[in-house]
CSV table of C-alpha atoms and ligand atoms in Angstrom, one decimal:
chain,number,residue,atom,x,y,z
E,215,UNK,CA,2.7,-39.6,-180.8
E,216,UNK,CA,-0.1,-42.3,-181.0
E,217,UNK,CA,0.8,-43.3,-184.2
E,218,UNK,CA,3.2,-45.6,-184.7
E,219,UNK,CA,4.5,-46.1,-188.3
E,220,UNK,CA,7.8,-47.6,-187.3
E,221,UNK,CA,8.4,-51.2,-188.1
E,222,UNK,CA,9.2,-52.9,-184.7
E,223,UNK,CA,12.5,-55.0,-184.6
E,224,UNK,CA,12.2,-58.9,-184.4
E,225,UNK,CA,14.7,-58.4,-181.4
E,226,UNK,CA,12.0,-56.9,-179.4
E,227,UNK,CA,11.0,-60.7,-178.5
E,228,UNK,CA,14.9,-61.8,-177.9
E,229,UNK,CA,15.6,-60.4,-174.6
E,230,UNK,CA,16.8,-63.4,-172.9
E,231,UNK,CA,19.5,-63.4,-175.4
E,232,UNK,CA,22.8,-63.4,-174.9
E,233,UNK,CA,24.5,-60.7,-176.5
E,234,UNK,CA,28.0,-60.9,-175.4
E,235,UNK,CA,28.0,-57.7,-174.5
E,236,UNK,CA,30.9,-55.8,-172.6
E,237,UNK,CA,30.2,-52.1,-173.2
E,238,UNK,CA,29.2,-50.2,-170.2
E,239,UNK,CA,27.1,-47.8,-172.5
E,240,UNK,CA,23.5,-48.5,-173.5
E,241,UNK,CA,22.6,-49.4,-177.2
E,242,UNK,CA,20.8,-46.3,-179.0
E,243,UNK,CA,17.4,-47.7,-178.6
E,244,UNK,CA,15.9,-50.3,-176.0
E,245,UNK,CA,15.7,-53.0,-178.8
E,246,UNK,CA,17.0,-54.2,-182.0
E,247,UNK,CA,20.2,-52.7,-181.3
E,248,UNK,CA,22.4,-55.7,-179.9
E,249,UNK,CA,23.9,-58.4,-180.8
E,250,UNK,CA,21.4,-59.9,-183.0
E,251,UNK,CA,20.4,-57.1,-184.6
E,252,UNK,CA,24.0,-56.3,-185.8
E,253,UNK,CA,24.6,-59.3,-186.8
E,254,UNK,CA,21.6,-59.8,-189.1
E,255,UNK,CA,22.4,-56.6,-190.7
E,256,UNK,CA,26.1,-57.5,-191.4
E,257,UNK,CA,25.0,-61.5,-192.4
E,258,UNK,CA,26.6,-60.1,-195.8
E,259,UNK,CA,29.7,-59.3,-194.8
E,260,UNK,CA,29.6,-62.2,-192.0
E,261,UNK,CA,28.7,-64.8,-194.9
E,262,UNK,CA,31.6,-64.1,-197.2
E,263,UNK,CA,34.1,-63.6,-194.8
E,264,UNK,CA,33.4,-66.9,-192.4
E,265,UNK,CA,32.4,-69.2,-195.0
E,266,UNK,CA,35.9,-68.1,-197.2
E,267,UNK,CA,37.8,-69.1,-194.2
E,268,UNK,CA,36.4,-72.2,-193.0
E,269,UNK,CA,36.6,-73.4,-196.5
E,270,UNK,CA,40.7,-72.3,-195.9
E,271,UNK,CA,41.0,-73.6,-192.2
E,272,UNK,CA,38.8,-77.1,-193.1
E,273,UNK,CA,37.8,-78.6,-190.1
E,274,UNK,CA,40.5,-80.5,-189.0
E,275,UNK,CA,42.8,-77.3,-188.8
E,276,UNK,CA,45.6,-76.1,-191.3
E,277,UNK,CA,49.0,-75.4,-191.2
E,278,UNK,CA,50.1,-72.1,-190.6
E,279,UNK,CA,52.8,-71.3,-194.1
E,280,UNK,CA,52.9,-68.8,-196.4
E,281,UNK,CA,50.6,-70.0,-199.0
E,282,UNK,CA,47.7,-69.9,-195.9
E,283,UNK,CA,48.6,-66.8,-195.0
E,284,UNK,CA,48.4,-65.1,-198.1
E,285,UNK,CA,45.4,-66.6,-198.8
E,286,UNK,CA,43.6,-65.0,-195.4
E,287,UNK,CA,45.4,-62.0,-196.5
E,288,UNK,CA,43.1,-62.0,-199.6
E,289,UNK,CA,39.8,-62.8,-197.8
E,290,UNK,CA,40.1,-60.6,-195.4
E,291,UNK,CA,40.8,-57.8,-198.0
E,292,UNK,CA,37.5,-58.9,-199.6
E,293,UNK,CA,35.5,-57.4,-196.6
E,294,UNK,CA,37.3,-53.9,-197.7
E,295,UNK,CA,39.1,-54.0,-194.5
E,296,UNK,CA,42.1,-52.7,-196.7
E,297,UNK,CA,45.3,-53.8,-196.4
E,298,UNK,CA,46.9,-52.3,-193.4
E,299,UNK,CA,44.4,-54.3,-191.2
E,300,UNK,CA,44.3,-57.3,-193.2
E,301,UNK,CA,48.1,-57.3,-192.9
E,302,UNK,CA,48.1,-56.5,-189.3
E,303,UNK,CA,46.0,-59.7,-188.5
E,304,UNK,CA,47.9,-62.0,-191.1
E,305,UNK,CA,51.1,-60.7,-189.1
E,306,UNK,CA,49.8,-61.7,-185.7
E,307,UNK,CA,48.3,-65.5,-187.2
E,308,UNK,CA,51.8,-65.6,-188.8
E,309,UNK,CA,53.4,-64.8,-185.1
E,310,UNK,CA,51.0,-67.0,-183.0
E,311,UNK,CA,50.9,-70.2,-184.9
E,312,UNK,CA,53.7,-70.1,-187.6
E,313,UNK,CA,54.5,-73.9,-188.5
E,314,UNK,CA,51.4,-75.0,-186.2
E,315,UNK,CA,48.1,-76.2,-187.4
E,316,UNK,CA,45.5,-73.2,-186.5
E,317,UNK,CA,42.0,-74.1,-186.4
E,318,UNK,CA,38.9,-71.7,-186.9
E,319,UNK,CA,38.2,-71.0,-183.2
E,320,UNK,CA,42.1,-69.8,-183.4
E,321,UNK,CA,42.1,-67.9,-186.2
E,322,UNK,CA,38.6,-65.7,-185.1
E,323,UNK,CA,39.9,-65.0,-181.6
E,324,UNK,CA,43.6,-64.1,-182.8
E,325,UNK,CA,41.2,-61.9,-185.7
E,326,UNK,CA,38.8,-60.4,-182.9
E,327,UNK,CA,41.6,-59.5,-180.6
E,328,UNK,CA,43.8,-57.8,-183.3
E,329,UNK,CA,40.6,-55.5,-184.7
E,330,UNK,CA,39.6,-55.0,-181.3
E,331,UNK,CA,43.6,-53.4,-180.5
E,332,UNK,CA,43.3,-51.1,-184.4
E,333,UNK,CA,40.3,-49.9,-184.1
E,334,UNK,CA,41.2,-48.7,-180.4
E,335,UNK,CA,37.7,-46.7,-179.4
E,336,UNK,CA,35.2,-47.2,-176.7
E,337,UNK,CA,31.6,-46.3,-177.0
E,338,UNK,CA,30.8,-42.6,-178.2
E,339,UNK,CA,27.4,-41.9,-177.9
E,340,UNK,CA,26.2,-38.2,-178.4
E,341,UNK,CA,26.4,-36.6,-175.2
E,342,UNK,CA,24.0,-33.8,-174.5
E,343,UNK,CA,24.5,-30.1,-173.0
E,344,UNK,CA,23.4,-29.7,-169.5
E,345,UNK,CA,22.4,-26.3,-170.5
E,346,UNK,CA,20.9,-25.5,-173.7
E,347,UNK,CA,20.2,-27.5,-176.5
E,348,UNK,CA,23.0,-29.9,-178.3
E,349,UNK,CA,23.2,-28.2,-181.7
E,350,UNK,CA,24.3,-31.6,-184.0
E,351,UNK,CA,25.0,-30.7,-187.9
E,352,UNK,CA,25.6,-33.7,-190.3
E,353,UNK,CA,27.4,-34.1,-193.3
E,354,UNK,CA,28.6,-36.2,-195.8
E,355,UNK,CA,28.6,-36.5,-200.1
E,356,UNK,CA,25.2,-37.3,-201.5
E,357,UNK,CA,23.0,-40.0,-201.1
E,358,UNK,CA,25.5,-41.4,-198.2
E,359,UNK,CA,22.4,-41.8,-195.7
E,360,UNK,CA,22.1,-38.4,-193.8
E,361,UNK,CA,18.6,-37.3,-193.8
E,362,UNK,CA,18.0,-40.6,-192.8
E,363,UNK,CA,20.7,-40.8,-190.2
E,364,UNK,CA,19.0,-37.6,-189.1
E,365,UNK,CA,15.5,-39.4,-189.2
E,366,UNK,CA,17.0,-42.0,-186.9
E,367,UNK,CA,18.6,-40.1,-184.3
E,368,UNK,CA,15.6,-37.9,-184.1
E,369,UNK,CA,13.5,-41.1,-183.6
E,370,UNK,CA,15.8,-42.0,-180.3
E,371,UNK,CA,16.2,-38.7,-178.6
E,372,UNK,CA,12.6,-38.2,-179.1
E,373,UNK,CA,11.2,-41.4,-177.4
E,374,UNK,CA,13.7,-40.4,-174.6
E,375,UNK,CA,11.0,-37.7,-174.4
E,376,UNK,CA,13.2,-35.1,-175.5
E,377,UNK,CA,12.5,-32.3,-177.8
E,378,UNK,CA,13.9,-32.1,-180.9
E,379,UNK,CA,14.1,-29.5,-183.7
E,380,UNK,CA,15.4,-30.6,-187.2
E,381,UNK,CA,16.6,-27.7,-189.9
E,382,UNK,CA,16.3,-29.2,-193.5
E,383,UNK,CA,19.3,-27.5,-195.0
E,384,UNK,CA,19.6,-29.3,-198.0
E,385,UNK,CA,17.8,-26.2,-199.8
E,386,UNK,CA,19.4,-27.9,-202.8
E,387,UNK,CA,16.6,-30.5,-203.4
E,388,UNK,CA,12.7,-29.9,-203.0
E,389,UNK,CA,12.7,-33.4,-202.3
E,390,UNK,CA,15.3,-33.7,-199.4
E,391,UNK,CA,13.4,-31.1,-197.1
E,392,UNK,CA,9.9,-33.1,-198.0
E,393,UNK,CA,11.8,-35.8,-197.1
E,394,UNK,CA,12.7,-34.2,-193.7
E,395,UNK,CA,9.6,-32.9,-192.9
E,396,UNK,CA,7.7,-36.3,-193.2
E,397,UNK,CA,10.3,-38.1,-190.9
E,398,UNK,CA,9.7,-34.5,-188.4
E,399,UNK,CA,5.9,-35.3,-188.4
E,400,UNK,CA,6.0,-38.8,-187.6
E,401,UNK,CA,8.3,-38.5,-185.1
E,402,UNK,CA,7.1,-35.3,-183.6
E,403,UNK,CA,9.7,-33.2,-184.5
E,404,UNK,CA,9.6,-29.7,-185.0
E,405,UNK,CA,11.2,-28.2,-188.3
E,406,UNK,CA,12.3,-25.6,-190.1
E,407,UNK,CA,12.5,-25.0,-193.8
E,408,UNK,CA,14.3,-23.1,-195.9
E,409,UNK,CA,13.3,-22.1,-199.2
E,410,UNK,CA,14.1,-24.3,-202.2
E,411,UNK,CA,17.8,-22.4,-203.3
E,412,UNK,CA,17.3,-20.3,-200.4
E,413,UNK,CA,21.0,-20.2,-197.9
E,414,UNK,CA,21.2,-23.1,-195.7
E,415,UNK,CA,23.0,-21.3,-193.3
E,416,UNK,CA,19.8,-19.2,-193.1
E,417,UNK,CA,18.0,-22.8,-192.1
E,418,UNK,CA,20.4,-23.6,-189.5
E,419,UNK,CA,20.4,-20.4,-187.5
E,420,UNK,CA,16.6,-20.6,-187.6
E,421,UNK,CA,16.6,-24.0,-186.3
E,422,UNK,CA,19.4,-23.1,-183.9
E,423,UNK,CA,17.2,-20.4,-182.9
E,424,UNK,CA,13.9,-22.0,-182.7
E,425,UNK,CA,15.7,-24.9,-180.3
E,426,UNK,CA,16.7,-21.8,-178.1
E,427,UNK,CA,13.3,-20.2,-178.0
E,428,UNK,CA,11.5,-23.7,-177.6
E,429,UNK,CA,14.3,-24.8,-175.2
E,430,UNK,CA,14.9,-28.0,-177.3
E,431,UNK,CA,17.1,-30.4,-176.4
E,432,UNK,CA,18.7,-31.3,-179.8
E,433,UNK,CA,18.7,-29.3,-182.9
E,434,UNK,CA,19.9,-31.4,-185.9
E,435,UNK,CA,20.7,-29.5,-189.0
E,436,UNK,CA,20.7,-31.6,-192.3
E,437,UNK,CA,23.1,-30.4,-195.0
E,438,UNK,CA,23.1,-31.3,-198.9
E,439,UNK,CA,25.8,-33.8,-200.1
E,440,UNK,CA,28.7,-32.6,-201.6
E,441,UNK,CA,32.4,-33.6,-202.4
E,442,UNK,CA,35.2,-31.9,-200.5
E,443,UNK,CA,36.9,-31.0,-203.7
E,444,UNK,CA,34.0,-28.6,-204.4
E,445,UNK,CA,35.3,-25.5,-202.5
E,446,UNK,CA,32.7,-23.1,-202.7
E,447,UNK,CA,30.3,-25.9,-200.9
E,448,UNK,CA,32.6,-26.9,-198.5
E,449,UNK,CA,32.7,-22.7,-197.9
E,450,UNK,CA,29.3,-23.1,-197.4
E,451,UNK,CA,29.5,-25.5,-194.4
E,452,UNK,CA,32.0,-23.2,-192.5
E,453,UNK,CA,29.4,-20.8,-193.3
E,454,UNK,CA,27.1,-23.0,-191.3
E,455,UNK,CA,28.8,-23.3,-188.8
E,456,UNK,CA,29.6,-20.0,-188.5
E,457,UNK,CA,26.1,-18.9,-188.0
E,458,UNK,CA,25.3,-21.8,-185.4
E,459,UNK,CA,28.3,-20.1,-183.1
E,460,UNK,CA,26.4,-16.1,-183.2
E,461,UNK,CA,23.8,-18.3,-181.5
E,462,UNK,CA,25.6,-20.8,-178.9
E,463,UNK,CA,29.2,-20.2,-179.4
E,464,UNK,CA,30.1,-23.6,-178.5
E,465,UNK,CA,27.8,-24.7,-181.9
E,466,UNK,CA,27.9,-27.0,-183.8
E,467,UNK,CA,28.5,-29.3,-180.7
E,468,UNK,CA,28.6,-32.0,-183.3
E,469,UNK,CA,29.5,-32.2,-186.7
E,470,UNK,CA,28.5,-35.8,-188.3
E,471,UNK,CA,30.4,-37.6,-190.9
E,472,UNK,CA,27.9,-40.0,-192.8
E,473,UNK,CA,30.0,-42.4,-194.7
E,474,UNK,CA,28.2,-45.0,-197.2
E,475,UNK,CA,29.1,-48.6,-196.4
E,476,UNK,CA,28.2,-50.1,-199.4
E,477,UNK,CA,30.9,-47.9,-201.1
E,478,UNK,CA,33.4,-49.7,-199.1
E,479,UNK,CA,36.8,-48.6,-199.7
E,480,UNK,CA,35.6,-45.6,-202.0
E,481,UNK,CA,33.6,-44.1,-198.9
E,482,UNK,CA,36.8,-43.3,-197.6
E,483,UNK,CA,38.2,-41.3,-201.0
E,484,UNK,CA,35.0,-39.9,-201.3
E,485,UNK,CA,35.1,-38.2,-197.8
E,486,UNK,CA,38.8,-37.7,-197.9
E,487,UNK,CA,40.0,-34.7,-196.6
E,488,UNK,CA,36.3,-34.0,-195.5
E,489,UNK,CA,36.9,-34.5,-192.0
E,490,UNK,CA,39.5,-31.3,-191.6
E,491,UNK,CA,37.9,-29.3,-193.6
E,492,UNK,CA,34.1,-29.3,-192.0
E,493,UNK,CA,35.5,-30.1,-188.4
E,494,UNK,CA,33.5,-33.2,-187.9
E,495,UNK,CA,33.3,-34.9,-184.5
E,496,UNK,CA,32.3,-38.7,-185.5
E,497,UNK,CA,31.6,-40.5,-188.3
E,498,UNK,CA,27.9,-42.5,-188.7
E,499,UNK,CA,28.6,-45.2,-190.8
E,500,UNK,CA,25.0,-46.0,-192.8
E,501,UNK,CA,23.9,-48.8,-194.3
E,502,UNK,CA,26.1,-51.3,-193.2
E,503,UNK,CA,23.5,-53.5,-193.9
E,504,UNK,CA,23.0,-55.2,-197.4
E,505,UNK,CA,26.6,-54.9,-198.0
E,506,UNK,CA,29.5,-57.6,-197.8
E,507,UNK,CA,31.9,-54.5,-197.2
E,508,UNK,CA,31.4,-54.0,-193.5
E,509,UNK,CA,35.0,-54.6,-192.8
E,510,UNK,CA,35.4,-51.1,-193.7
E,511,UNK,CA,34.7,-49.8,-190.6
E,512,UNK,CA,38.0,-50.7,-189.7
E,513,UNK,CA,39.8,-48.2,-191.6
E,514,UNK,CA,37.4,-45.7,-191.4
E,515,UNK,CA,38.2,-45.2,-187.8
E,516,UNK,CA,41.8,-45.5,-188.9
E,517,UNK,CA,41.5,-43.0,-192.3
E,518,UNK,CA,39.6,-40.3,-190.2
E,519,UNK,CA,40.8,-40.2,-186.6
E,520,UNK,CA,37.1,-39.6,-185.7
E,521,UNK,CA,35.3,-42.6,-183.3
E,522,UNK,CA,32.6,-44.4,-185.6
E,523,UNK,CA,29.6,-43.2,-182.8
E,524,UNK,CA,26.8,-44.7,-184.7
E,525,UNK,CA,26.2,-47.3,-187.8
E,526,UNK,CA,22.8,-47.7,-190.0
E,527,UNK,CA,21.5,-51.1,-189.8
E,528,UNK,CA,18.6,-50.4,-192.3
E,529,UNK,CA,15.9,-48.2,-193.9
E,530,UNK,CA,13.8,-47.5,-190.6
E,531,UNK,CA,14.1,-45.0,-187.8
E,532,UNK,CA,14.9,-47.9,-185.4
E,533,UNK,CA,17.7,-49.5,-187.5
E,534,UNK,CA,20.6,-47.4,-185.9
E,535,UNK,CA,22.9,-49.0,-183.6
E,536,UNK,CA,25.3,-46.9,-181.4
E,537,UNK,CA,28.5,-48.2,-182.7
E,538,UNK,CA,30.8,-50.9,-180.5
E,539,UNK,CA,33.7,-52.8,-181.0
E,540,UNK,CA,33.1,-56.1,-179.4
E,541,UNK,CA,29.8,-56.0,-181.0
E,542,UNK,CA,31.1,-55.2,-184.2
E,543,UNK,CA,33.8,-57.6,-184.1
E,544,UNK,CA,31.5,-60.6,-183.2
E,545,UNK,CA,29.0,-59.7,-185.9
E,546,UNK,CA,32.2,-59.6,-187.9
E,547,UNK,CA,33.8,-63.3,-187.2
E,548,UNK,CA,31.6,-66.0,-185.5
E,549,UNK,CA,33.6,-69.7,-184.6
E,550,UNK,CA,30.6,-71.1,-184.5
R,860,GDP,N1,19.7,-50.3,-196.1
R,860,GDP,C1,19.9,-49.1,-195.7
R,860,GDP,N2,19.6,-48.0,-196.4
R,860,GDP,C2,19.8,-46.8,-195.9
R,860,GDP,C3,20.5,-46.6,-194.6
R,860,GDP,N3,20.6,-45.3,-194.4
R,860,GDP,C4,20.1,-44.7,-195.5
R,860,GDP,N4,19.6,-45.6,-196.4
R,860,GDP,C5,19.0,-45.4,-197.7
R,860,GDP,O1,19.9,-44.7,-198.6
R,860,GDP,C6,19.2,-43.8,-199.4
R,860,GDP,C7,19.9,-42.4,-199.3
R,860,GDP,O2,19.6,-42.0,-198.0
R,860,GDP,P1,19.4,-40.4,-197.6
R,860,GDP,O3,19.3,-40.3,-196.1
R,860,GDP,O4,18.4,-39.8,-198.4
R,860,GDP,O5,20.9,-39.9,-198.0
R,860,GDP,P2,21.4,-38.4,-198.1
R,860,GDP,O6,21.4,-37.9,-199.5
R,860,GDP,O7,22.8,-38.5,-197.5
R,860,GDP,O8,20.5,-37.6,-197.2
R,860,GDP,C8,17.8,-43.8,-199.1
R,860,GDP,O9,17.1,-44.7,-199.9
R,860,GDP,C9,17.8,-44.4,-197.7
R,860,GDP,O10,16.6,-45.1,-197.4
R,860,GDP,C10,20.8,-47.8,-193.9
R,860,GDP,O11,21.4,-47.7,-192.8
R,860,GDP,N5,20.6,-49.0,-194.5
R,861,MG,MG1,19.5,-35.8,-197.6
């Protein structure tokens, strides 16, 4: 498409930079998906967390006891990391430099290395069908960022030149498939609609089947929020998938958990139990951005058993980064 309304990343300039990076896969999109770009988005998170610990550590180092200890216990809970991992790297400071003086270069690497060993996932991008188009459905309670997760991934497989086919299957909300089909036109994406109320399942096997017809690479199917405790909704998502297998039995190839960020901690009861019951694959975690919660990526990947494959790093169709430790890790702690 000529036109271009996507704001360009300021990391599109910043390719002698170093990023640091160790991951043998690709970032989601050419630019504005490394190093930098992570770590503006989680300067929140990053600013808390580093400038509560070097105020701790001072600069002349501090002794390991067990006032310190609980008191990096309590700023690394801050971060929503939760407990569990907060403990786990207090328990390997406490092990490493018990009754020595640790200083902040310590304290980040000992912290890097021990997040690095829990979260325990390489890169998981989405991996398409050799034959046949990748059916992806995505999920999650309302307002957690899926449409525009959808928007985003769209927006990469699509300047890879493939061909993409979006089913707005939030029928719930006049607004969500507008929403959809704006994103669709500007990327180039075809679309189909269901009627307001009308069965989303009805939306998905369309789409499924348009991507057949079309011979579409991806067909992304957006769903309406919900909570896992209403039943009859989450009946409505087997139902979903359901259809998607009369068409490619191997469909859903993909089924997305978007998880809000900014909830921290509550993104994780909120989706509780979510995981089992709609058969998701991977967890997108949106708008890490604009929040001082990014630590809870960490137990996310512990909570769900899912890999986190992608994180939201802002509003545009370009702000999705495909999801990797190191990068993560760095973005999360900085010695410098
Ligand atoms: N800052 C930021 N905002 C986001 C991100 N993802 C989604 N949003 C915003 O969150 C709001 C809800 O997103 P939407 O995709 O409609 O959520 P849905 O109800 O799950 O489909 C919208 O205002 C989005 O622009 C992100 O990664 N960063
Ligand atoms: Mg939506």
């Amino acid at each position: 498409m000529a036109w271009n309304p996507f704001r360009k990343s300021a990391d599109a300039e910043q390719t002698s930079e170093t990023t640091g990076d160790t991951a043998s896969s690709e970032p989601v999109a050419d630019q504005g998906t490394g190093l930098s770009a992570i770590k503006r988005a989680m300067q929140k998170t990053w600013s808390m967390l580093n400038t509560d610990i070097r105020d701790l550590v001072g600069k002349e180092g501090r002794l390991v006891d067990d006032e310190f200890l609980a008191e990096l216990f309590g700023h690394l809970v801050k971060t929503d990391m939760g407990a569990g991992p907060a403990g786990e790297i207090r328990d390997s400071v406490h092990r490493k430099f018990r009754g020595r003086k640790v200083l902040m270069a310590d304290l980040v690497e000992e912290a890097q290395t021990t997040i690095r060993q829990i979260m325990d996932q390489d890169d998981s991008p989405i991996e398409l069908q050799e034959n046949g188009p990748t059916v992806i459905m995505v999920v999650g309670v309302n307002g957690s960022g899926k449409t525009t997760s959808i928007a985003k991934l769209a927006n990469h497989f699509a300047k890879q030149g493939k061909k993409v086919v979006l089913g707005a299957g939030d029928t719930f909300r006049a607004a969500a498939v507008e929403q959809l089909g704006i994103w669709a036109d500007r990327i180039g994406a075809d679309i189909i609609k269901g009627k307001q109320g009308g069965p989303p399942a009805t939306v998905a096997y369309q789409a499924v089947e348009r991507a057949l017809e079309t011979q579409a690479d991806i067909c992304i199917v957006d769903t309406a929020g919900r909570l896992q405790t209403q039943s009859h909704l989450m009946e409505e998502l087997s139902k979903i998938h359901r259809v998607c297998t009369k068409l490619i039995p191997e469909a859903p190839h993909e089924v997305l958990l978007v998880l809000d960020a900014t909830a921290g901690q509550n993104a994780i009861s909120q989706a509780r139990g979510f995981s089992e019951a709609a058969n998701c694959t991977g967890i997108v975690l949106a708008k890490l951005d604009g929040t001082a919660k990014g630590g809870v990526a960490i137990p996310i990947r512990k909570e769900f058993g899912l890999p986190v494959q992608y994180i939201g790093l802002g509003e545009g169709p370009e702000d999705l980064a495909l999801f990797n430790v190191p990068r993560f890790v760095e973005a999360l702690f900085d010695a410098q």
